[in-house]
Amino acid sequence: MIAAPTRPWLILAGLALGVTVTNGFARFAYGLLLPAMKSEMGWNYAQAGWLNTANALGYIAGAVLTMGLIRRVRPSVLFAFGLVTTTAALLATGLVTALWWQTLWRILAGVFGAMSFSTAGALAAQLFHDDPRRNALAIALLFGSGGGLGIVLAGATLPVLLGIWGYAAWPWGWVLIGALSLASLPLGLWAAGQLRPPRQAGQTAPALPLRRMLGELAGYAGFGLGYIVYLTFLSAWMTEQEAGPGFIALIWVILGSCIFVSPILWRPVLARFASGVPLTLILTGIAIGSALPVVVPGGAALILSATIFGLCVFMPPGAITSFSRQNLPPDSWGAAISFFTVVFAVAQTIGPYGAGLIGDRFGDIGVSLLAAAGILLVGAALALLQRPLAGN
């Protein structure tokens, strides 16, 4: 039996700050800095996409490593270690501008970010474990508020910094992101220390029923393939449409704010369904948000796109965490979420580089946004095939 922790909401806030660092900063701040880095380095879209593919390759390694360690090392230790090392990698990204070093830091941010992110869900699943509705809210808040805060902070500062100091100031953007990550460490590390599930020493975790989870796994793979295109290339696409730094900042703040409040929207859905329905609905929303600014050009469409996308994009991790919690025994949660993370990580390696190639081929990164929307809709259809795992 897992003991109920004291001060669960403060613990959740600390875990959410970990998500702020590993996702809001480590993965998505690059999209805000990409136009400046692409211009200053003379990259094409494929080269620009490569750095997020490098980050995704590191994420695969981190997810696989976490799967191997989760039975030997407490999730709280993995979370804390990943949080500290991701922060160090973000600071280092602003210190050396050569592509080789940038690739290394992006890979390391992926390795350590995956370690912290994939254990955050397993840790949050311990909160309110006797209250399904509160547990669903905690899981949704973990991913929504954590990621949303990171995108709001990055979106409100980085375009303005580049607008004032010019594209050559992009290394200082990474230094700023690293400093914000450092400020998140105390509460994040404290939260991890409050959650210490019993080790399963000498025991083997129940085998995951992977064949019966194929719908959810396939849907999550579609999420990994499609969502990253929007967050990688949105600022570059807006820059090509001659959007100013103030409007770019506004769009990202709207996006992050909607991510922040998205748990309120999705909490009842996550609590009600033990099937693939939540993931299907979420992926459909992400697809609509991705396609909308290309199909209906203009500032109003971009605002609506950021709103819809933001209300959905951080909820797939909450959906698979809730699915695991409702369908699997507690000692399988960490392994299940780690396996989902590996599937997601493999899928998202293709997205940024592939989208960059499509953008170079057509001379328009908007085509890549449409292709990503199509992939997300396929993932939504596959997730709809997922049924509850009866008997658990």
Tab-separated table of C-alpha atoms in Angstrom:
chain	number	residue	atom	x	y	z
A	1	MET	CA	0.000	0.000	0.000
A	2	ILE	CA	1.348	3.413	-0.987
A	3	ALA	CA	1.321	5.879	1.920
A	4	ALA	CA	-0.488	9.141	1.200
A	5	PRO	CA	2.035	12.019	1.206
A	6	THR	CA	1.487	15.179	3.227
A	7	ARG	CA	1.146	18.536	1.429
A	8	PRO	CA	0.289	16.850	-1.890
A	9	TRP	CA	-0.535	20.074	-3.746
A	10	LEU	CA	2.829	21.634	-2.901
A	11	ILE	CA	4.528	18.407	-3.971
A	12	LEU	CA	2.588	18.576	-7.233
A	13	ALA	CA	3.791	22.162	-7.753
A	14	GLY	CA	7.400	20.994	-7.410
A	15	LEU	CA	6.881	18.143	-9.860
A	16	ALA	CA	5.218	20.565	-12.284
A	17	LEU	CA	8.276	22.824	-12.134
A	18	GLY	CA	10.271	19.804	-13.249
A	19	VAL	CA	8.014	19.562	-16.307
A	20	THR	CA	8.523	23.314	-16.839
A	21	VAL	CA	12.259	22.692	-17.153
A	22	THR	CA	12.276	19.393	-19.065
A	23	ASN	CA	9.512	20.269	-21.533
A	24	GLY	CA	8.571	23.944	-21.437
A	25	PHE	CA	12.230	24.983	-21.557
A	26	ALA	CA	14.393	22.063	-22.751
A	27	ARG	CA	12.183	21.053	-25.651
A	28	PHE	CA	10.052	24.001	-26.687
A	29	ALA	CA	12.132	27.128	-26.059
A	30	TYR	CA	14.150	26.093	-29.109
A	31	GLY	CA	11.169	26.902	-31.338
A	32	LEU	CA	11.297	30.508	-30.122
A	33	LEU	CA	15.036	30.808	-30.705
A	34	LEU	CA	15.054	28.886	-33.995
A	35	PRO	CA	14.473	31.895	-36.336
A	36	ALA	CA	17.457	33.708	-34.827
A	37	MET	CA	19.709	30.647	-34.805
A	38	LYS	CA	18.680	29.723	-38.374
A	39	SER	CA	19.410	33.254	-39.604
A	40	GLU	CA	22.702	33.715	-37.752
A	41	MET	CA	24.012	30.245	-38.683
A	42	GLY	CA	22.733	30.258	-42.266
A	43	TRP	CA	20.817	26.989	-41.815
A	44	ASN	CA	18.089	25.590	-44.046
A	45	TYR	CA	14.909	24.111	-42.519
A	46	ALA	CA	16.331	20.589	-42.390
A	47	GLN	CA	19.399	21.770	-40.474
A	48	ALA	CA	17.199	23.797	-38.134
A	49	GLY	CA	14.974	20.774	-37.566
A	50	TRP	CA	18.020	18.606	-36.915
A	51	LEU	CA	18.688	20.111	-33.477
A	52	ASN	CA	15.228	19.107	-32.271
A	53	THR	CA	15.725	15.687	-33.854
A	54	ALA	CA	19.018	15.469	-31.919
A	55	ASN	CA	17.079	16.358	-28.779
A	56	ALA	CA	14.570	13.619	-29.619
A	57	LEU	CA	17.362	11.072	-30.149
A	58	GLY	CA	18.644	11.927	-26.697
A	59	TYR	CA	15.093	11.554	-25.423
A	60	ILE	CA	14.998	7.981	-26.768
A	61	ALA	CA	18.227	7.158	-24.958
A	62	GLY	CA	16.917	8.727	-21.759
A	63	ALA	CA	13.606	6.884	-21.957
A	64	VAL	CA	15.307	3.525	-22.572
A	65	LEU	CA	17.788	4.206	-19.773
A	66	THR	CA	14.928	5.050	-17.428
A	67	MET	CA	13.156	1.799	-18.301
A	68	GLY	CA	16.303	-0.086	-17.331
A	69	LEU	CA	16.799	1.823	-14.085
A	70	ILE	CA	13.218	2.128	-12.853
A	71	ARG	CA	13.329	-1.244	-11.054
A	72	ARG	CA	16.673	-0.495	-9.390
A	73	VAL	CA	16.517	3.228	-8.619
A	74	ARG	CA	13.651	5.111	-7.012
A	75	PRO	CA	11.665	7.290	-9.466
A	76	SER	CA	12.220	10.237	-7.123
A	77	VAL	CA	16.005	9.900	-7.511
A	78	LEU	CA	15.759	9.658	-11.299
A	79	PHE	CA	13.474	12.697	-11.385
A	80	ALA	CA	15.850	14.789	-9.269
A	81	PHE	CA	18.970	13.728	-11.187
A	82	GLY	CA	17.302	14.435	-14.524
A	83	LEU	CA	16.140	17.856	-13.368
A	84	VAL	CA	19.601	18.968	-12.240
A	85	THR	CA	21.425	17.686	-15.332
A	86	THR	CA	18.832	19.121	-17.750
A	87	THR	CA	19.330	22.518	-16.131
A	88	ALA	CA	23.099	22.207	-16.623
A	89	ALA	CA	22.645	21.293	-20.305
A	90	LEU	CA	20.393	24.319	-20.901
A	91	LEU	CA	22.944	26.686	-19.384
A	92	ALA	CA	25.703	25.147	-21.496
A	93	THR	CA	23.677	25.629	-24.710
A	94	GLY	CA	24.242	29.376	-24.528
A	95	LEU	CA	27.987	29.158	-23.964
A	96	VAL	CA	29.316	27.633	-27.223
A	97	THR	CA	27.592	28.372	-30.545
A	98	ALA	CA	29.212	25.789	-32.854
A	99	LEU	CA	26.733	23.300	-34.343
A	100	TRP	CA	28.636	20.287	-32.953
A	101	TRP	CA	28.356	21.614	-29.393
A	102	GLN	CA	24.751	22.683	-29.914
A	103	THR	CA	23.960	19.142	-31.038
A	104	LEU	CA	25.652	17.687	-27.949
A	105	TRP	CA	23.746	19.924	-25.524
A	106	ARG	CA	20.440	19.213	-27.253
A	107	ILE	CA	21.114	15.467	-27.034
A	108	LEU	CA	22.017	15.678	-23.337
A	109	ALA	CA	18.953	17.814	-22.603
A	110	GLY	CA	16.912	15.052	-24.232
A	111	VAL	CA	18.572	12.230	-22.283
A	112	PHE	CA	18.191	13.863	-18.893
A	113	GLY	CA	14.857	15.510	-19.669
A	114	ALA	CA	13.311	12.138	-20.543
A	115	MET	CA	14.590	10.675	-17.281
A	116	SER	CA	12.893	13.383	-15.246
A	117	PHE	CA	9.737	13.688	-17.349
A	118	SER	CA	8.890	9.993	-17.551
A	119	THR	CA	9.261	9.560	-13.778
A	120	ALA	CA	7.229	12.703	-13.007
A	121	GLY	CA	4.041	10.982	-14.147
A	122	ALA	CA	4.701	7.915	-12.003
A	123	LEU	CA	5.364	10.150	-8.992
A	124	ALA	CA	2.217	12.215	-9.547
A	125	ALA	CA	0.167	9.013	-9.814
A	126	GLN	CA	0.909	8.437	-6.092
A	127	LEU	CA	-0.954	11.603	-5.138
A	128	PHE	CA	-4.603	11.077	-4.157
A	129	HIS	CA	-4.380	7.398	-5.150
A	130	ASP	CA	-7.646	6.706	-3.295
A	131	ASP	CA	-9.501	9.540	-5.048
A	132	PRO	CA	-9.718	8.992	-8.844
A	133	ARG	CA	-11.043	12.485	-9.592
A	134	ARG	CA	-8.349	14.288	-7.635
A	135	ASN	CA	-5.725	11.950	-9.039
A	136	ALA	CA	-6.864	12.719	-12.583
A	137	LEU	CA	-6.699	16.447	-11.793
A	138	ALA	CA	-3.196	16.080	-10.316
A	139	ILE	CA	-1.933	14.243	-13.400
A	140	ALA	CA	-3.497	16.789	-15.746
A	141	LEU	CA	-2.106	19.698	-13.710
A	142	LEU	CA	1.359	18.160	-13.708
A	143	PHE	CA	1.672	18.292	-17.479
A	144	GLY	CA	-0.582	21.258	-18.193
A	145	SER	CA	0.574	23.756	-15.594
A	146	GLY	CA	4.223	22.719	-15.784
A	147	GLY	CA	4.519	22.910	-19.549
A	148	GLY	CA	2.272	25.953	-19.789
A	149	LEU	CA	4.330	27.941	-17.303
A	150	GLY	CA	7.522	27.190	-19.228
A	151	ILE	CA	6.030	28.298	-22.538
A	152	VAL	CA	4.505	31.460	-21.042
A	153	LEU	CA	7.839	32.470	-19.492
A	154	ALA	CA	9.852	31.663	-22.606
A	155	GLY	CA	7.246	33.148	-24.945
A	156	ALA	CA	7.005	36.400	-22.997
A	157	THR	CA	10.767	36.972	-22.839
A	158	LEU	CA	12.664	35.416	-25.748
A	159	PRO	CA	10.980	37.179	-28.730
A	160	VAL	CA	11.267	40.514	-26.896
A	161	LEU	CA	14.938	39.862	-26.111
A	162	LEU	CA	15.632	39.105	-29.778
A	163	GLY	CA	13.564	42.074	-30.908
A	164	ILE	CA	15.565	44.484	-28.726
A	165	TRP	CA	19.075	43.037	-29.016
A	166	GLY	CA	18.848	41.395	-32.429
A	167	TYR	CA	19.235	37.814	-33.581
A	168	ALA	CA	22.889	37.730	-32.502
A	169	ALA	CA	21.707	37.711	-28.877
A	170	TRP	CA	20.239	34.191	-29.121
A	171	PRO	CA	22.939	32.626	-26.830
A	172	TRP	CA	21.734	34.930	-24.051
A	173	GLY	CA	18.277	33.457	-24.553
A	174	TRP	CA	19.612	30.047	-23.517
A	175	VAL	CA	21.440	31.572	-20.543
A	176	LEU	CA	18.154	33.161	-19.448
A	177	ILE	CA	16.343	29.823	-19.809
A	178	GLY	CA	19.077	28.129	-17.775
A	179	ALA	CA	18.778	30.738	-15.028
A	180	LEU	CA	14.998	30.226	-14.835
A	181	SER	CA	15.617	26.485	-14.599
A	182	LEU	CA	18.018	27.018	-11.709
A	183	ALA	CA	15.325	28.950	-9.889
A	184	SER	CA	12.999	25.931	-10.262
A	185	LEU	CA	15.390	23.456	-8.668
A	186	PRO	CA	14.761	23.946	-4.907
A	187	LEU	CA	11.033	23.184	-4.947
A	188	GLY	CA	11.411	20.472	-7.589
A	189	LEU	CA	14.084	18.622	-5.622
A	190	TRP	CA	12.139	18.973	-2.380
A	191	ALA	CA	9.018	17.517	-4.024
A	192	ALA	CA	10.930	14.522	-5.326
A	193	GLY	CA	12.261	13.852	-1.836
A	194	GLN	CA	8.729	13.655	-0.416
A	195	LEU	CA	7.683	10.755	-2.655
A	196	ARG	CA	9.444	7.494	-1.892
A	197	PRO	CA	7.511	4.485	-3.140
A	198	PRO	CA	8.718	1.148	-1.760
A	199	ARG	CA	11.348	-0.623	-3.816
A	200	GLN	CA	10.294	-3.828	-5.487
A	201	ALA	CA	13.591	-5.502	-4.663
A	202	GLY	CA	13.802	-9.103	-5.702
A	203	GLN	CA	10.463	-8.931	-7.481
A	204	THR	CA	9.606	-8.767	-11.129
A	205	ALA	CA	7.036	-6.275	-12.330
A	206	PRO	CA	3.976	-7.807	-13.994
A	207	ALA	CA	4.439	-8.021	-17.747
A	208	LEU	CA	2.728	-5.220	-19.606
A	209	PRO	CA	-0.172	-6.378	-21.836
A	210	LEU	CA	1.307	-4.630	-24.858
A	211	ARG	CA	-0.890	-6.311	-27.474
A	212	ARG	CA	-3.996	-5.091	-25.688
A	213	MET	CA	-2.501	-1.595	-25.435
A	214	LEU	CA	-1.746	-1.205	-29.152
A	215	GLY	CA	-4.433	1.409	-29.795
A	216	GLU	CA	-3.128	3.715	-27.071
A	217	LEU	CA	0.488	3.081	-28.085
A	218	ALA	CA	-0.227	3.821	-31.758
A	219	GLY	CA	-2.101	6.985	-30.880
A	220	TYR	CA	0.763	8.165	-28.691
A	221	ALA	CA	3.210	7.474	-31.520
A	222	GLY	CA	1.061	9.663	-33.777
A	223	PHE	CA	1.238	12.380	-31.150
A	224	GLY	CA	5.048	12.179	-31.108
A	225	LEU	CA	5.241	12.403	-34.892
A	226	GLY	CA	2.875	15.317	-35.316
A	227	TYR	CA	2.810	17.722	-32.380
A	228	ILE	CA	6.490	18.714	-32.439
A	229	VAL	CA	6.259	20.263	-35.912
A	230	TYR	CA	4.046	23.131	-34.721
A	231	LEU	CA	6.162	23.898	-31.664
A	232	THR	CA	9.421	23.686	-33.622
A	233	PHE	CA	8.470	25.790	-36.629
A	234	LEU	CA	5.624	28.077	-35.503
A	235	SER	CA	7.887	31.076	-34.870
A	236	ALA	CA	9.790	30.486	-38.118
A	237	TRP	CA	6.513	30.317	-40.055
A	238	MET	CA	5.231	33.489	-38.375
A	239	THR	CA	8.512	35.247	-39.137
A	240	GLU	CA	8.083	34.330	-42.812
A	241	GLN	CA	4.594	35.862	-42.627
A	242	GLU	CA	6.302	39.057	-41.392
A	243	ALA	CA	4.927	38.851	-37.864
A	244	GLY	CA	6.706	41.143	-35.409
A	245	PRO	CA	8.322	40.021	-32.139
A	246	GLY	CA	5.443	41.457	-30.093
A	247	PHE	CA	2.834	39.389	-31.937
A	248	ILE	CA	5.004	36.270	-31.797
A	249	ALA	CA	5.339	36.755	-28.033
A	250	LEU	CA	1.557	37.229	-27.749
A	251	ILE	CA	0.837	33.988	-29.615
A	252	TRP	CA	3.223	31.996	-27.422
A	253	VAL	CA	1.842	33.527	-24.231
A	254	ILE	CA	-1.693	32.616	-25.359
A	255	LEU	CA	-0.457	29.115	-26.213
A	256	GLY	CA	1.221	28.661	-22.835
A	257	SER	CA	-1.695	30.158	-20.910
A	258	CYS	CA	-4.092	27.726	-22.579
A	259	ILE	CA	-1.758	24.846	-21.719
A	260	PHE	CA	-1.810	26.088	-18.140
A	261	VAL	CA	-5.609	25.945	-17.884
A	262	SER	CA	-6.092	22.838	-20.044
A	263	PRO	CA	-6.255	20.441	-17.049
A	264	ILE	CA	-9.540	22.041	-15.983
A	265	LEU	CA	-11.000	21.196	-19.392
A	266	TRP	CA	-9.694	17.630	-19.549
A	267	ARG	CA	-9.955	16.504	-15.918
A	268	PRO	CA	-13.487	15.035	-16.210
A	269	VAL	CA	-12.592	13.288	-19.467
A	270	LEU	CA	-9.472	11.669	-17.993
A	271	ALA	CA	-11.374	10.570	-14.894
A	272	ARG	CA	-14.351	9.160	-16.804
A	273	PHE	CA	-12.713	7.053	-19.514
A	274	ALA	CA	-10.281	4.150	-19.096
A	275	SER	CA	-10.175	3.684	-22.876
A	276	GLY	CA	-8.517	5.555	-25.755
A	277	VAL	CA	-11.297	8.163	-25.981
A	278	PRO	CA	-9.386	10.931	-24.129
A	279	LEU	CA	-6.332	10.550	-26.360
A	280	THR	CA	-8.524	10.561	-29.482
A	281	LEU	CA	-10.215	13.819	-28.524
A	282	ILE	CA	-6.935	15.453	-27.546
A	283	LEU	CA	-5.131	14.494	-30.771
A	284	THR	CA	-8.028	15.775	-32.857
A	285	GLY	CA	-7.735	19.151	-31.141
A	286	ILE	CA	-3.970	19.283	-31.729
A	287	ALA	CA	-4.517	18.492	-35.422
A	288	ILE	CA	-7.061	21.301	-35.806
A	289	GLY	CA	-4.747	23.752	-34.083
A	290	SER	CA	-1.816	22.742	-36.319
A	291	ALA	CA	-3.699	23.155	-39.594
A	292	LEU	CA	-5.778	26.251	-38.818
A	293	PRO	CA	-3.200	29.046	-39.422
A	294	VAL	CA	-2.301	27.581	-42.822
A	295	VAL	CA	-5.876	26.893	-43.947
A	296	VAL	CA	-7.195	30.248	-42.680
A	297	PRO	CA	-4.315	32.772	-42.784
A	298	GLY	CA	-4.425	35.851	-40.591
A	299	GLY	CA	-3.847	37.061	-37.056
A	300	ALA	CA	-7.256	35.980	-35.757
A	301	ALA	CA	-6.735	32.439	-37.047
A	302	LEU	CA	-3.319	32.309	-35.367
A	303	ILE	CA	-4.840	33.328	-32.037
A	304	LEU	CA	-7.547	30.677	-32.386
A	305	SER	CA	-4.936	28.121	-33.462
A	306	ALA	CA	-2.745	28.830	-30.420
A	307	THR	CA	-5.791	28.585	-28.167
A	308	ILE	CA	-6.968	25.212	-29.504
A	309	PHE	CA	-3.458	23.789	-29.716
A	310	GLY	CA	-2.609	24.992	-26.204
A	311	LEU	CA	-5.758	23.504	-24.698
A	312	CYS	CA	-4.748	20.080	-26.027
A	313	VAL	CA	-1.026	19.664	-26.604
A	314	PHE	CA	0.164	18.828	-23.072
A	315	MET	CA	-2.679	16.461	-22.326
A	316	PRO	CA	-1.524	13.269	-24.146
A	317	PRO	CA	1.012	12.488	-21.368
A	318	GLY	CA	-1.811	12.986	-18.879
A	319	ALA	CA	-4.024	10.676	-20.955
A	320	ILE	CA	-1.515	7.815	-21.029
A	321	THR	CA	-0.673	8.293	-17.336
A	322	SER	CA	-4.359	8.164	-16.440
A	323	PHE	CA	-4.825	5.162	-18.748
A	324	SER	CA	-1.959	3.339	-17.010
A	325	ARG	CA	-3.267	4.172	-13.566
A	326	GLN	CA	-6.809	2.972	-14.339
A	327	ASN	CA	-5.808	-0.214	-16.137
A	328	LEU	CA	-2.586	-1.462	-14.519
A	329	PRO	CA	-1.412	-2.315	-10.980
A	330	PRO	CA	0.629	0.377	-9.158
A	331	ASP	CA	3.939	-1.479	-9.471
A	332	SER	CA	3.551	-1.349	-13.268
A	333	TRP	CA	2.890	2.379	-13.575
A	334	GLY	CA	6.539	3.413	-13.836
A	335	ALA	CA	7.376	0.727	-16.402
A	336	ALA	CA	4.246	1.465	-18.453
A	337	ILE	CA	4.813	5.222	-18.561
A	338	SER	CA	8.486	4.665	-19.434
A	339	PHE	CA	7.477	2.358	-22.299
A	340	PHE	CA	4.975	4.923	-23.589
A	341	THR	CA	7.774	7.487	-23.388
A	342	VAL	CA	10.076	5.313	-25.501
A	343	VAL	CA	7.388	4.919	-28.183
A	344	PHE	CA	6.759	8.657	-28.136
A	345	ALA	CA	10.480	9.449	-28.238
A	346	VAL	CA	11.126	7.225	-31.251
A	347	ALA	CA	8.224	8.816	-33.111
A	348	GLN	CA	9.212	12.405	-32.397
A	349	THR	CA	12.732	11.952	-33.780
A	350	ILE	CA	11.253	11.879	-37.280
A	351	GLY	CA	9.037	14.940	-36.900
A	352	PRO	CA	11.385	17.979	-36.857
A	353	TYR	CA	13.872	16.794	-39.489
A	354	GLY	CA	11.160	15.339	-41.722
A	355	ALA	CA	9.148	18.546	-41.477
A	356	GLY	CA	12.263	20.533	-42.328
A	357	LEU	CA	12.836	18.444	-45.449
A	358	ILE	CA	9.224	18.988	-46.521
A	359	GLY	CA	9.570	22.720	-45.886
A	360	ASP	CA	12.755	22.878	-47.992
A	361	ARG	CA	11.138	20.804	-50.759
A	362	PHE	CA	8.082	23.058	-51.082
A	363	GLY	CA	9.711	26.278	-49.948
A	364	ASP	CA	6.948	26.661	-47.359
A	365	ILE	CA	7.007	25.292	-43.821
A	366	GLY	CA	3.211	25.632	-43.785
A	367	VAL	CA	3.013	22.428	-45.838
A	368	SER	CA	4.742	20.649	-42.966
A	369	LEU	CA	2.125	21.924	-40.529
A	370	LEU	CA	-0.612	20.412	-42.709
A	371	ALA	CA	1.247	17.100	-42.972
A	372	ALA	CA	1.593	17.016	-39.182
A	373	ALA	CA	-2.153	17.608	-38.797
A	374	GLY	CA	-2.859	14.605	-41.033
A	375	ILE	CA	-0.580	12.369	-38.957
A	376	LEU	CA	-2.282	13.495	-35.750
A	377	LEU	CA	-5.702	12.617	-37.149
A	378	VAL	CA	-4.464	9.120	-38.031
A	379	GLY	CA	-3.187	8.765	-34.459
A	380	ALA	CA	-6.570	9.884	-33.141
A	381	ALA	CA	-8.340	7.226	-35.193
A	382	LEU	CA	-5.998	4.501	-33.935
A	383	ALA	CA	-6.401	5.586	-30.302
A	384	LEU	CA	-10.164	5.289	-30.682
A	385	LEU	CA	-9.680	1.515	-31.112
A	386	GLN	CA	-8.276	1.236	-27.569
A	387	ARG	CA	-10.598	-0.469	-25.077
A	388	PRO	CA	-10.226	-0.651	-21.272
A	389	LEU	CA	-8.048	-3.506	-20.034
A	390	ALA	CA	-10.690	-5.485	-18.210
A	391	GLY	CA	-9.602	-7.549	-15.232
A	392	ASN	CA	-7.001	-5.159	-13.771
